[in-house]
Tab-separated table of C-alpha atoms in Angstrom:
chain	number	residue	atom	x	y	z
A	1	MET	CA	127.639	124.726	159.616
A	2	SER	CA	127.060	121.328	160.361
A	3	ALA	CA	123.240	122.034	160.091
A	4	HIS	CA	123.646	123.567	156.730
A	5	GLY	CA	125.836	120.264	155.622
A	6	SER	CA	122.587	118.252	157.170
A	7	LEU	CA	119.983	119.885	155.162
A	8	ARG	CA	122.058	119.287	151.863
A	9	ARG	CA	122.315	115.350	152.591
A	10	HIS	CA	118.306	115.322	153.171
A	11	ARG	CA	117.684	117.217	149.831
A	12	PHE	CA	119.913	114.968	148.069
A	13	VAL	CA	118.351	112.207	149.560
A	14	GLY	CA	114.996	113.426	148.517
A	15	ALA	CA	115.956	113.988	145.002
A	16	ALA	CA	117.252	110.479	144.998
A	17	VAL	CA	113.916	109.024	146.330
A	18	SER	CA	112.183	110.926	143.691
A	19	LEU	CA	114.222	109.814	140.995
A	20	SER	CA	113.806	106.015	142.045
A	21	ALA	CA	110.032	106.728	142.324
A	22	ALA	CA	110.006	107.855	138.927
A	23	VAL	CA	112.301	105.311	137.339
A	24	ALA	CA	109.863	102.721	139.271
A	25	LEU	CA	106.635	104.068	137.365
A	26	ALA	CA	108.028	104.371	134.230
A	27	SER	CA	108.890	100.484	134.569
A	28	THR	CA	105.690	99.869	135.887
A	29	LEU	CA	103.610	101.772	133.118
A	30	SER	CA	106.021	99.962	130.818
A	31	ALA	CA	105.464	96.342	132.032
A	32	CYS	CA	101.527	97.257	132.003
A	33	SER	CA	101.615	98.176	128.541
A	34	GLY	CA	103.504	95.280	127.639
A	35	ASP	CA	101.032	92.695	129.418
A	36	ASP	CA	98.204	94.568	126.996
A	37	PRO	CA	96.722	91.593	125.088
A	38	PRO	CA	97.257	91.775	121.309
A	39	LYS	CA	94.389	93.281	119.233
A	40	LYS	CA	92.172	91.472	117.447
A	41	ALA	CA	92.719	93.263	114.234
A	42	TYR	CA	90.732	90.723	112.092
A	43	THR	CA	87.352	90.663	110.888
A	44	VAL	CA	85.226	87.524	112.041
A	45	PRO	CA	82.399	86.549	109.288
A	46	THR	CA	78.831	86.253	110.093
A	47	SER	CA	78.717	82.601	108.877
A	48	LEU	CA	81.089	80.254	109.955
A	49	CYS	CA	81.118	77.140	107.390
A	50	GLY	CA	77.276	77.671	106.554
A	51	ILE	CA	76.572	78.405	110.219
A	52	PRO	CA	75.588	81.651	111.070
A	53	VAL	CA	76.898	83.409	114.495
A	54	ALA	CA	77.030	86.440	116.059
A	55	PRO	CA	80.797	87.699	115.305
A	56	ALA	CA	81.339	89.215	118.644
A	57	LEU	CA	80.428	86.245	120.213
A	58	VAL	CA	83.027	84.318	118.513
A	59	LYS	CA	85.704	87.007	118.492
A	60	ALA	CA	85.523	86.661	122.279
A	61	ALA	CA	86.715	83.124	122.182
A	62	LEU	CA	89.725	83.889	119.651
A	63	PRO	CA	93.114	85.288	120.455
A	64	GLY	CA	94.439	88.438	119.569
A	65	GLY	CA	96.022	88.687	115.594
A	66	ASP	CA	95.877	90.103	112.323
A	67	SER	CA	94.453	87.587	110.335
A	68	LEU	CA	91.714	85.072	110.498
A	69	THR	CA	91.213	82.058	108.150
A	70	MET	CA	88.613	79.501	108.097
A	71	ALA	CA	88.582	75.894	106.864
A	72	THR	CA	85.881	72.817	106.945
A	73	THR	CA	87.287	69.575	107.622
A	74	LYS	CA	85.356	65.900	108.229
A	75	PRO	CA	87.432	63.693	110.098
A	76	ASN	CA	84.846	61.009	110.243
A	77	GLY	CA	81.416	60.201	108.900
A	78	GLY	CA	79.516	61.742	111.534
A	79	THR	CA	81.719	64.931	112.402
A	80	VAL	CA	81.734	68.365	110.521
A	81	ARG	CA	84.497	70.929	112.200
A	82	CYS	CA	84.902	74.528	111.014
A	83	ASN	CA	88.288	75.414	112.186
A	84	LEU	CA	89.243	78.884	112.678
A	85	SER	CA	92.945	80.167	112.782
A	86	VAL	CA	94.243	83.313	113.613
A	87	ASP	CA	97.610	84.394	111.969
A	88	GLY	CA	98.053	80.844	110.521
A	89	LYS	CA	97.765	79.061	113.961
A	90	GLU	CA	94.300	77.299	114.657
A	91	ALA	CA	92.824	78.718	117.396
A	92	LEU	CA	89.293	77.521	117.583
A	93	SER	CA	86.823	74.593	116.610
A	94	LEU	CA	83.360	74.679	115.690
A	95	ALA	CA	82.026	71.186	115.352
A	96	GLN	CA	78.778	69.025	114.476
A	97	ALA	CA	79.111	65.615	115.910
A	98	TRP	CA	76.469	63.098	115.734
A	99	TRP	CA	76.427	60.658	118.796
A	100	GLY	CA	73.953	57.376	119.537
A	101	GLU	CA	71.002	57.945	121.418
A	102	GLY	CA	70.927	57.817	125.159
A	103	GLN	CA	74.075	59.718	125.487
A	104	THR	CA	74.115	63.255	127.464
A	105	ALA	CA	76.343	66.272	126.759
A	106	ALA	CA	78.242	65.568	130.270
A	107	GLY	CA	78.774	61.844	128.301
A	108	VAL	CA	79.647	63.099	125.099
A	109	ALA	CA	81.801	65.984	126.624
A	110	GLN	CA	84.160	63.357	127.955
A	111	GLY	CA	85.124	62.518	124.522
A	112	TYR	CA	86.850	66.307	123.721
A	113	SER	CA	89.821	68.208	126.263
A	114	HIS	CA	89.479	70.365	128.714
A	115	THR	CA	85.910	69.722	129.485
A	116	ASP	CA	86.737	68.295	132.795
A	117	ASP	CA	84.886	69.628	135.655
A	118	GLY	CA	82.673	71.431	133.611
A	119	VAL	CA	79.985	73.684	134.712
A	120	LEU	CA	76.414	71.632	133.313
A	121	SER	CA	73.281	73.526	132.406
A	122	ASP	CA	69.969	73.269	134.594
A	123	ASP	CA	68.493	71.410	131.646
A	124	LEU	CA	71.329	69.208	131.167
A	125	ARG	CA	71.682	70.055	127.710
A	126	PHE	CA	74.971	72.334	127.878
A	127	VAL	CA	78.257	71.603	129.632
A	128	HIS	CA	81.408	74.153	129.601
A	129	THR	CA	84.629	75.007	130.731
A	130	GLY	CA	86.889	78.412	129.897
A	131	ARG	CA	88.202	76.668	126.991
A	132	ALA	CA	85.853	73.841	125.781
A	133	GLY	CA	81.801	73.199	125.578
A	134	VAL	CA	79.264	70.542	124.269
A	135	GLY	CA	75.722	71.384	123.517
A	136	LYS	CA	72.955	69.041	122.642
A	137	THR	CA	70.348	69.944	120.148
A	138	VAL	CA	66.740	69.354	120.670
A	139	SER	CA	65.284	65.961	119.972
A	140	ALA	CA	63.438	66.814	116.916
A	141	CYS	CA	66.959	67.151	115.453
A	142	LYS	CA	67.331	63.938	113.168
A	143	ALA	CA	68.841	63.043	109.699
A	144	THR	CA	68.187	59.929	107.867
A	145	GLU	CA	72.127	59.333	107.370
A	146	HIS	CA	72.321	59.172	111.256
A	147	PRO	CA	69.523	56.745	112.305
A	148	GLU	CA	69.093	56.302	116.087
A	149	GLN	CA	71.588	59.547	116.838
A	150	ASP	CA	71.451	62.964	118.170
A	151	LEU	CA	73.535	65.847	116.964
A	152	TYR	CA	75.833	67.724	119.337
A	153	ALA	CA	77.559	71.158	119.193
A	154	VAL	CA	81.106	71.340	120.181
A	155	VAL	CA	83.258	74.327	121.171
A	156	GLU	CA	86.799	74.033	121.292
A	157	THR	CA	89.599	76.470	122.087
A	158	ARG	CA	93.055	75.459	121.050
A	159	ASP	CA	96.747	76.186	122.605
A	160	THR	CA	95.866	80.132	122.759
A	161	GLY	CA	95.766	81.178	126.387
A	162	VAL	CA	91.904	81.590	126.116
A	163	ASP	CA	90.136	80.541	129.160
A	164	ASP	CA	86.901	82.165	129.606
A	165	PRO	CA	83.657	80.505	130.657
A	166	ASP	CA	81.315	83.423	130.173
A	167	ALA	CA	82.541	83.748	126.226
A	168	ILE	CA	82.264	79.814	126.049
A	169	GLU	CA	79.037	79.625	127.514
A	170	LYS	CA	77.681	82.332	125.168
A	171	LEU	CA	79.301	81.256	122.209
A	172	LEU	CA	78.262	77.399	122.667
A	173	ILE	CA	74.482	78.117	123.265
A	174	ALA	CA	74.438	80.705	120.120
A	175	PHE	CA	76.054	77.794	117.762
A	176	THR	CA	73.886	75.095	118.730
A	177	LYS	CA	71.022	77.208	118.170
A	178	ALA	CA	72.376	78.129	115.062
A	179	VAL	CA	72.797	74.262	114.116
A	180	GLU	CA	69.488	73.301	114.966
A	181	GLY	CA	67.997	76.163	112.447
A	182	SER	CA	70.448	75.047	109.790
A	183	ALA	CA	70.217	72.298	106.976
A	184	ALA	CA	72.052	69.798	109.277
A	185	CYS	CA	69.312	69.746	111.829
A	186	LYS	CA	66.031	68.240	109.683
A	187	ARG	CA	63.325	65.558	110.131
A	188	PRO	CA	63.525	62.477	108.916
A	189	ARG	CA	62.638	62.065	105.259
A	190	LEU	CA	60.223	59.286	104.082
A	191	ALA	CA	61.937	56.012	103.832
A	192	ALA	CA	62.429	54.348	100.631
A	193	GLY	CA	59.342	51.921	99.737
A	194	ALA	CA	57.276	53.453	102.416
A	195	PRO	CA	53.565	54.239	101.299
A	196	ALA	CA	53.109	58.023	101.072
A	197	ARG	CA	50.590	59.474	103.105
A	198	HIS	CA	47.539	61.180	101.016
A	199	ALA	CA	45.341	63.852	102.219
A	200	PRO	CA	41.701	62.781	102.539
A	201	PRO	CA	39.627	63.938	99.713
A	202	ARG	CA	38.035	67.448	100.074
A	203	PRO	CA	33.852	67.326	100.778
A	204	ARG	CA	31.993	68.688	97.490
């Protein structure tokens, strides 16, 4: 009789343990599904304020959401920003900024948030963290409107939770190269009043 009762108790305990395990598993699965990042349901255009950048690289640095909007701002005479907002909240800024000659990417980066302790590239042209980065365009990138200045490309995430050094590095390099190939990066025009250079006459 006692053995029979003992067997029943063991069976009851076993069933209770199985039930507890099932509840714990369900809770875990529910927590995991709740931790999944929101989907990026929006479409990133191929041109960001006139600068062509691969949408996949841009999307990797953006948070999840349903809609994406874009706006160009000029906070000062030497900076042009392309601000991207997700669901109405600013999420990413891609900027072109002119800085005085003699500066470096590391030095310019100090003027922007979230670049402390950034990784510096071997050629010293790029510095980035998981949230922001600065890239120096090639020395041939000049404009008469900005004499004795060099053009820098800047990538900055906002308070979105995105912290991905690999994504920021790839986007920064691609954006910098795109800026170098754009109208913003051009050779100096002939100064007013300067004598024009004529080609020598062809021999007859």
